[in-house]
Amino acid sequence: MDFVTEINRLRKDKDAIILAHFYQEAEIQQIADYIGDSLGLAQQAAQTKANVIVFAGVHFMAETAKILNPKKTVLIPDLEAGCSLADSCPKKDFEFFLRNYPDHKVISYINCTADIKTLSDVICTSGNAIQIVESFPKDEKIVFAPDKNLGAYINNVTGRNMVLWDGSCEVHDLIKTENIIELKLKNPDAKVIAHPECKAAVLELADFVGSTTAMLNFTKTDNSKKYIVATESGILYEMQKQSPEKIFLIVPADATCNCNNCPYMKRITLEKLYDAMKNEKYKIELSDSVMKKAIKPIERMLEISLNLGLIKK
Ligand code: 13P
Ligand code: SF4
C-alpha cells in the first residue's frame, strides 16, 4: 500500500492535521503539516481549526493537544509512545512530595502527565523554561518537576534555588561526556550543542544549550561549519535540510545507552499513522475535571510566551 497517498487522502477527507515532533523519523516529518519542538507543537494545537489532530509524537504531547481542544478528536498512532520523564513523576508520589512545600509555586515541564499538570501553577518547555521561571519574583519559592537536569540548568542560569523533583529523560540523561570528548578530539573545529535535558557535565562542554528549535536556529545563523549534537538523532534531518553545507555529528550511542534514539518517539511509523487516521485510533480521552484544571497552567505558559515574543500569534 502507498501509505503516503492514503494518508494524504484521509487528511483531506477527515479534515485532519498531522503534528510531528523533530524526533520523529524523516518520513513522518516529511508528511507532517507542522514539525516543531514541544512549545511550537503546543501552540499549533492551540490554534488549529482542523477537526482531527493526529499527533506524531509522544503521549503527553497528544494529551496537551486534547486539553487545548476538549471537543476535538486527538489521535496518537501508538499508545505505547510514552516518555520516561513523564513516567518518572506519578501523581500520588508528587502530591505526597508537594505536602513538604505548601508555600511553593509549582512549575512543571510539559513532559509530564495531564494529572501532574493539574497540580501545577504554570507549564514550561525547554524553549521557554528560563523566561517562565523568571516571570516569578526572585524570592518566590518554587518546586520544579519532573526533569532534574533541566531544573538544575535553570537554577544555574537564573541563580534560583528551585526544589527539584528527581526525574530524568532516559535518552538525554545517558549522553556521556566521554563520547562527546572523543568526537571533539577528532573534530576540534566542531561546536558542541546540547539539549538542557542532558546532565550538567554535558552542558558544561556545550557551546550552545537550547531546545530542539533553539539548536536548529543556532546552527542556521552561527558561522561554524560542523556541530556535535547532544540530543536525539531525529533533529539531524531538519538541521541538515536547513543547512545542507554543514556537517552534523550526533553523539553516538554505546553499549550502555540508547542515548541518541528515543524508543518512544520512534514507535510512530507511516503504517501506524495511516491506521490511526483510517480507524480513528487511539483517541486521547481525559475527564472534564482534569482538562479544566490542566488547561490553566498551559494557557498561562502560552500567554507568557506570546507576551515575551517567544511565539507568534
Ligand atoms: P523540546 O521539544 O522542548 O526540545 O524537548 C525535547 C523532548 O524531549 C521532547 O520530548
Ligand atoms: Fe521523553 Fe526523553 Fe523521549 Fe523526550 S526524548 S519523549 S523526554 S523519553
GROMACS .gro file of C-alpha atoms and ligand atoms in nm:
model
  331
    1MET     CA    1   0.000   0.000   0.000
    2ASP     CA    2   0.114   0.355  -0.073
    3PHE     CA    3   0.080   0.495   0.279
    4VAL     CA    4   0.175   0.848   0.176
    5THR     CA    5  -0.108   0.872  -0.080
    6GLU     CA    6  -0.356   0.715   0.161
    7ILE     CA    7  -0.256   0.944   0.450
    8ASN     CA    8  -0.294   1.246   0.221
    9ARG     CA    9  -0.640   1.130   0.118
   10LEU     CA   10  -0.751   1.067   0.477
   11ARG     CA   11  -0.610   1.402   0.590
   12LYS     CA   12  -0.835   1.576   0.337
   13ASP     CA   13  -1.144   1.358   0.391
   14LYS     CA   14  -1.132   1.388   0.768
   15ASP     CA   15  -1.007   1.746   0.788
   16ALA     CA   16  -0.711   1.630   0.992
   17ILE     CA   17  -0.383   1.797   1.082
   18ILE     CA   18  -0.066   1.596   1.144
   19LEU     CA   19   0.162   1.747   1.407
   20ALA     CA   20   0.508   1.592   1.438
   21HIS     CA   21   0.796   1.640   1.679
   22PHE     CA   22   1.151   1.684   1.545
   23TYR     CA   23   1.245   1.346   1.695
   24GLN     CA   24   1.020   1.159   1.452
   25GLU     CA   25   1.164   0.955   1.163
   26ALA     CA   26   1.231   1.158   0.846
   27GLU     CA   27   0.939   1.001   0.656
   28ILE     CA   28   0.699   1.116   0.929
   29GLN     CA   29   0.847   1.466   0.933
   30GLN     CA   30   0.804   1.479   0.554
   31ILE     CA   31   0.432   1.410   0.571
   32ALA     CA   32   0.350   1.632   0.869
   33ASP     CA   33   0.160   1.961   0.837
   34TYR     CA   34   0.378   2.105   1.110
   35ILE     CA   35   0.707   1.989   1.264
   36GLY     CA   36   0.833   2.150   1.580
   37ASP     CA   37   0.957   2.135   1.935
   38SER     CA   38   0.720   2.095   2.228
   39LEU     CA   39   0.644   2.467   2.250
   40GLY     CA   40   0.572   2.507   1.879
   41LEU     CA   41   0.355   2.195   1.881
   42ALA     CA   42   0.152   2.316   2.179
   43GLN     CA   43   0.093   2.646   2.005
   44GLN     CA   44  -0.010   2.478   1.681
   45ALA     CA   45  -0.250   2.257   1.876
   46ALA     CA   46  -0.396   2.567   2.043
   47GLN     CA   47  -0.452   2.740   1.709
   48THR     CA   48  -0.563   2.468   1.469
   49LYS     CA   49  -0.904   2.480   1.306
   50ALA     CA   50  -0.883   2.117   1.185
   51ASN     CA   51  -1.141   1.866   1.311
   52VAL     CA   52  -0.894   1.592   1.394
   53ILE     CA   53  -0.543   1.628   1.538
   54VAL     CA   54  -0.307   1.337   1.472
   55PHE     CA   55  -0.004   1.352   1.696
   56ALA     CA   56   0.318   1.202   1.565
   57GLY     CA   57   0.498   1.238   1.894
   58VAL     CA   58   0.452   1.100   2.243
   59HIS     CA   59   0.154   1.064   2.474
   60PHE     CA   60   0.197   1.377   2.688
   61MET     CA   61   0.206   1.588   2.370
   62ALA     CA   62  -0.120   1.440   2.243
   63GLU     CA   63  -0.272   1.491   2.591
   64THR     CA   64  -0.170   1.857   2.580
   65ALA     CA   65  -0.338   1.891   2.240
   66LYS     CA   66  -0.655   1.731   2.381
   67ILE     CA   67  -0.656   1.962   2.684
   68LEU     CA   68  -0.636   2.258   2.445
   69ASN     CA   69  -0.911   2.108   2.224
   70PRO     CA   70  -1.152   1.920   2.451
   71LYS     CA   71  -1.415   1.889   2.176
   72LYS     CA   72  -1.182   1.765   1.902
   73THR     CA   73  -1.065   1.416   1.823
   74VAL     CA   74  -0.698   1.383   1.912
   75LEU     CA   75  -0.522   1.066   1.798
   76ILE     CA   76  -0.192   0.905   1.889
   77PRO     CA   77  -0.091   0.624   1.649
   78ASP     CA   78   0.069   0.409   1.922
   79LEU     CA   79  -0.043   0.410   2.285
   80GLU     CA   80   0.300   0.293   2.394
   81ALA     CA   81   0.463   0.609   2.263
   82GLY     CA   82   0.517   0.731   2.619
   83CYS     CA   83   0.801   0.918   2.787
   84SER     CA   84   1.036   0.805   3.064
   85LEU     CA   85   1.044   1.158   3.201
   86ALA     CA   86   0.665   1.182   3.231
   87ASP     CA   87   0.660   0.832   3.382
   88SER     CA   88   0.918   0.934   3.643
   89CYS     CA   89   0.659   1.153   3.816
   90PRO     CA   90   0.346   0.961   3.924
   91LYS     CA   91   0.062   1.177   4.057
   92LYS     CA   92   0.034   1.017   4.404
   93ASP     CA   93   0.408   1.046   4.472
   94PHE     CA   94   0.414   1.404   4.350
   95GLU     CA   95   0.116   1.502   4.568
   96PHE     CA   96   0.294   1.349   4.867
   97PHE     CA   97   0.616   1.535   4.779
   98LEU     CA   98   0.429   1.866   4.745
   99ARG     CA   99   0.299   1.836   5.103
  100ASN     CA  100   0.652   1.932   5.211
  101TYR     CA  101   0.629   2.257   5.015
  102PRO     CA  102   0.288   2.411   5.083
  103ASP     CA  103   0.408   2.768   5.020
  104HIS     CA  104   0.583   2.689   4.690
  105LYS     CA  105   0.463   2.758   4.337
  106VAL     CA  106   0.481   2.456   4.105
  107ILE     CA  107   0.639   2.488   3.761
  108SER     CA  108   0.616   2.171   3.555
  109TYR     CA  109   0.798   2.086   3.236
  110ILE     CA  110   0.547   1.996   2.964
  111ASN     CA  111   0.692   1.641   2.961
  112CYS     CA  112   0.453   1.530   3.236
  113THR     CA  113   0.109   1.371   3.251
  114ALA     CA  114  -0.217   1.566   3.250
  115ASP     CA  115  -0.254   1.474   3.619
  116ILE     CA  116   0.074   1.649   3.704
  117LYS     CA  117  -0.039   1.950   3.501
  118THR     CA  118  -0.348   1.976   3.726
  119LEU     CA  119  -0.110   2.021   4.023
  120SER     CA  120   0.094   2.294   3.852
  121ASP     CA  121   0.076   2.674   3.851
  122VAL     CA  122   0.241   2.700   3.512
  123ILE     CA  123   0.388   2.471   3.248
  124CYS     CA  124   0.712   2.534   3.062
  125THR     CA  125   0.902   2.373   2.776
  126SER     CA  126   1.275   2.373   2.712
  127GLY     CA  127   1.206   2.661   2.472
  128ASN     CA  128   1.073   2.898   2.738
  129ALA     CA  129   1.176   2.748   3.075
  130ILE     CA  130   1.414   3.027   3.177
  131GLN     CA  131   1.166   3.301   3.090
  132ILE     CA  132   0.878   3.122   3.265
  133VAL     CA  133   1.084   3.085   3.583
  134GLU     CA  134   1.195   3.447   3.561
  135SER     CA  135   0.833   3.561   3.531
  136PHE     CA  136   0.812   3.484   3.905
  137PRO     CA  137   0.960   3.722   4.164
  138LYS     CA  138   1.323   3.644   4.253
  139ASP     CA  139   1.229   3.537   4.607
  140GLU     CA  140   0.935   3.315   4.505
  141LYS     CA  141   0.968   2.961   4.638
  142ILE     CA  142   0.935   2.715   4.351
  143VAL     CA  143   0.911   2.341   4.303
  144PHE     CA  144   1.025   2.234   3.955
  145ALA     CA  145   0.923   1.896   3.808
  146PRO     CA  146   0.985   1.645   3.666
  147ASP     CA  147   1.327   1.696   3.499
  148LYS     CA  148   1.611   1.742   3.749
  149ASN     CA  149   1.865   1.818   3.474
  150LEU     CA  150   1.659   2.096   3.318
  151GLY     CA  151   1.576   2.223   3.670
  152ALA     CA  152   1.945   2.231   3.770
  153TYR     CA  153   2.031   2.408   3.445
  154ILE     CA  154   1.767   2.677   3.510
  155ASN     CA  155   1.886   2.717   3.871
  156ASN     CA  156   2.237   2.765   3.737
  157VAL     CA  157   2.139   3.023   3.471
  158THR     CA  158   1.891   3.221   3.685
  159GLY     CA  159   2.060   3.193   4.025
  160ARG     CA  160   1.738   3.048   4.172
  161ASN     CA  161   1.718   2.766   4.418
  162MET     CA  162   1.414   2.574   4.296
  163VAL     CA  163   1.335   2.245   4.468
  164LEU     CA  164   1.375   1.972   4.204
  165TRP     CA  165   1.178   1.654   4.151
  166ASP     CA  166   1.417   1.364   4.083
  167GLY     CA  167   1.314   1.272   3.728
  168SER     CA  168   1.503   1.245   3.400
  169CYS     CA  169   1.481   1.152   3.034
  170GLU     CA  170   1.632   0.812   2.963
  171VAL     CA  171   1.769   0.940   2.634
  172HIS     CA  172   1.937   1.267   2.734
  173ASP     CA  173   2.039   1.163   3.084
  174LEU     CA  174   2.260   0.889   2.939
  175ILE     CA  175   2.453   1.107   2.696
  176LYS     CA  176   2.813   1.083   2.813
  177THR     CA  177   3.088   1.343   2.831
  178GLU     CA  178   3.341   1.076   2.720
  179ASN     CA  179   3.158   1.025   2.391
  180ILE     CA  180   3.145   1.400   2.328
  181ILE     CA  181   3.514   1.448   2.414
  182GLU     CA  182   3.611   1.162   2.184
  183LEU     CA  183   3.421   1.326   1.894
  184LYS     CA  184   3.563   1.667   1.980
  185LEU     CA  185   3.921   1.534   1.976
  186LYS     CA  186   3.863   1.400   1.624
  187ASN     CA  187   3.675   1.716   1.519
  188PRO     CA  188   3.833   2.010   1.705
  189ASP     CA  189   3.663   2.254   1.465
  190ALA     CA  190   3.312   2.139   1.567
  191LYS     CA  191   3.091   2.328   1.813
  192VAL     CA  192   2.902   2.129   2.074
  193ILE     CA  193   2.529   2.195   2.101
  194ALA     CA  194   2.317   2.028   2.370
  195HIS     CA  195   1.962   1.993   2.494
  196PRO     CA  196   1.906   2.105   2.856
  197GLU     CA  197   1.767   1.761   2.947
  198CYS     CA  198   2.134   1.645   2.944
  199LYS     CA  199   2.339   1.620   3.264
  200ALA     CA  200   2.524   1.929   3.392
  201ALA     CA  201   2.864   1.781   3.296
  202VAL     CA  202   2.748   1.753   2.934
  203LEU     CA  203   2.603   2.105   2.934
  204GLU     CA  204   2.938   2.237   3.062
  205LEU     CA  205   3.101   2.111   2.741
  206ALA     CA  206   2.843   2.281   2.521
  207ASP     CA  207   2.896   2.599   2.319
  208PHE     CA  208   2.517   2.633   2.299
  209VAL     CA  209   2.233   2.491   2.510
  210GLY     CA  210   1.871   2.506   2.397
  211SER     CA  211   1.551   2.334   2.293
  212THR     CA  212   1.542   2.146   1.963
  213THR     CA  213   1.411   2.457   1.781
  214ALA     CA  214   1.669   2.679   1.952
  215MET     CA  215   1.951   2.442   1.847
  216LEU     CA  216   1.816   2.434   1.494
  217ASN     CA  217   1.804   2.814   1.476
  218PHE     CA  218   2.153   2.836   1.623
  219THR     CA  219   2.300   2.612   1.353
  220LYS     CA  220   2.129   2.820   1.085
  221THR     CA  221   2.275   3.151   1.199
  222ASP     CA  222   2.606   3.051   1.360
  223ASN     CA  223   2.919   3.066   1.142
  224SER     CA  224   3.067   2.728   1.236
  225LYS     CA  225   3.063   2.454   0.971
  226LYS     CA  226   3.048   2.149   1.199
  227TYR     CA  227   2.843   2.057   1.507
  228ILE     CA  228   2.848   1.781   1.766
  229VAL     CA  229   2.483   1.739   1.855
  230ALA     CA  230   2.396   1.614   2.207
  231THR     CA  231   2.030   1.525   2.175
  232GLU     CA  232   1.801   1.281   1.996
  233SER     CA  233   1.903   1.190   1.639
  234GLY     CA  234   1.572   1.293   1.476
  235ILE     CA  235   1.669   1.661   1.480
  236LEU     CA  236   1.952   1.595   1.233
  237TYR     CA  237   1.704   1.559   0.947
  238GLU     CA  238   1.582   1.919   0.973
  239MET     CA  239   1.928   2.056   1.063
  240GLN     CA  240   2.079   1.903   0.753
  241LYS     CA  241   1.783   2.020   0.542
  242GLN     CA  242   1.815   2.378   0.666
  243SER     CA  243   2.196   2.386   0.638
  244PRO     CA  244   2.296   2.134   0.367
  245GLU     CA  245   2.652   2.267   0.353
  246LYS     CA  246   2.720   2.197   0.723
  247ILE     CA  247   2.826   1.876   0.898
  248PHE     CA  248   2.627   1.740   1.194
  249LEU     CA  249   2.767   1.466   1.417
  250ILE     CA  250   2.529   1.304   1.663
  251VAL     CA  251   2.685   1.192   1.995
  252PRO     CA  252   2.696   0.816   1.945
  253ALA     CA  253   2.506   0.559   2.147
  254ASP     CA  254   2.721   0.286   2.301
  255ALA     CA  255   2.683  -0.050   2.473
  256THR     CA  256   2.525   0.106   2.781
  257CYS     CA  257   2.298   0.369   2.631
  258ASN     CA  258   2.044   0.426   2.361
  259CYS     CA  259   2.114   0.792   2.408
  260ASN     CA  260   2.058   0.923   2.059
  261ASN     CA  261   1.728   0.749   1.986
  262CYS     CA  262   1.408   0.792   2.181
  263PRO     CA  263   1.242   0.450   2.170
  264TYR     CA  264   0.902   0.609   2.235
  265MET     CA  265   0.919   0.870   1.959
  266LYS     CA  266   1.041   0.608   1.715
  267ARG     CA  267   0.734   0.387   1.772
  268ILE     CA  268   0.541   0.600   1.525
  269THR     CA  269   0.559   0.464   1.170
  270LEU     CA  270   0.384   0.558   0.845
  271GLU     CA  271   0.177   0.241   0.867
  272LYS     CA  272   0.061   0.323   1.222
  273LEU     CA  273  -0.012   0.681   1.117
  274TYR     CA  274  -0.228   0.554   0.832
  275ASP     CA  275  -0.405   0.304   1.060
  276ALA     CA  276  -0.469   0.575   1.321
  277MET     CA  277  -0.627   0.806   1.064
  278LYS     CA  278  -0.831   0.535   0.895
  279ASN     CA  279  -0.968   0.379   1.213
  280GLU     CA  280  -0.961   0.694   1.432
  281LYS     CA  281  -0.738   0.539   1.695
  282TYR     CA  282  -0.611   0.579   1.953
  283LYS     CA  283  -0.834   0.854   2.085
  284ILE     CA  284  -0.700   1.055   2.376
  285GLU     CA  285  -0.968   1.060   2.647
  286LEU     CA  286  -0.942   1.272   2.961
  287SER     CA  287  -1.204   1.359   3.220
  288ASP     CA  288  -1.360   1.706   3.205
  289SER     CA  289  -1.233   1.784   3.554
  290VAL     CA  290  -0.871   1.701   3.460
  291MET     CA  291  -0.895   1.905   3.138
  292LYS     CA  292  -1.047   2.205   3.319
  293LYS     CA  293  -0.765   2.212   3.574
  294ALA     CA  294  -0.482   2.123   3.338
  295ILE     CA  295  -0.564   2.389   3.080
  296LYS     CA  296  -0.495   2.678   3.319
  297PRO     CA  297  -0.116   2.628   3.356
  298ILE     CA  298  -0.085   2.552   2.983
  299GLU     CA  299  -0.270   2.870   2.886
  300ARG     CA  300  -0.059   3.064   3.131
  301MET     CA  301   0.255   2.933   2.958
  302LEU     CA  302   0.124   3.027   2.614
  303GLU     CA  303   0.023   3.373   2.734
  304ILE     CA  304   0.367   3.444   2.889
  305SER     CA  305   0.538   3.310   2.575
  306LEU     CA  306   0.324   3.532   2.349
  307ASN     CA  307   0.383   3.838   2.565
  308LEU     CA  308   0.759   3.779   2.556
  309GLY     CA  309   0.758   3.722   2.179
  310LEU     CA  310   0.879   3.361   2.217
  311ILE     CA  311   0.591   3.252   1.995
  312LYS     CA  312   0.391   3.449   1.742
  313LYS     CA  313   0.013   3.473   1.705
  31413P     P1  314   1.179   2.008   2.312
  31413P     O1  315   1.081   1.966   2.210
  31413P     O2  316   1.120   2.112   2.403
  31413P     O3  317   1.310   2.047   2.261
  31413P     O4  318   1.200   1.881   2.409
  31413P     C1  319   1.260   1.768   2.370
  31413P     C2  320   1.193   1.646   2.418
  31413P     O5  321   1.248   1.566   2.486
  31413P     C3  322   1.060   1.620   2.374
  31413P     O6  323   1.017   1.509   2.436
  315SF4    FE1  324   1.058   1.161   2.684
  315SF4    FE2  325   1.320   1.177   2.657
  315SF4    FE3  326   1.180   1.060   2.467
  315SF4    FE4  327   1.164   1.326   2.503
  315SF4     S1  328   1.342   1.211   2.437
  315SF4     S2  329   0.993   1.185   2.473
  315SF4     S3  330   1.187   1.340   2.725
  315SF4     S4  331   1.200   0.988   2.680
   0.00000   0.00000   0.00000
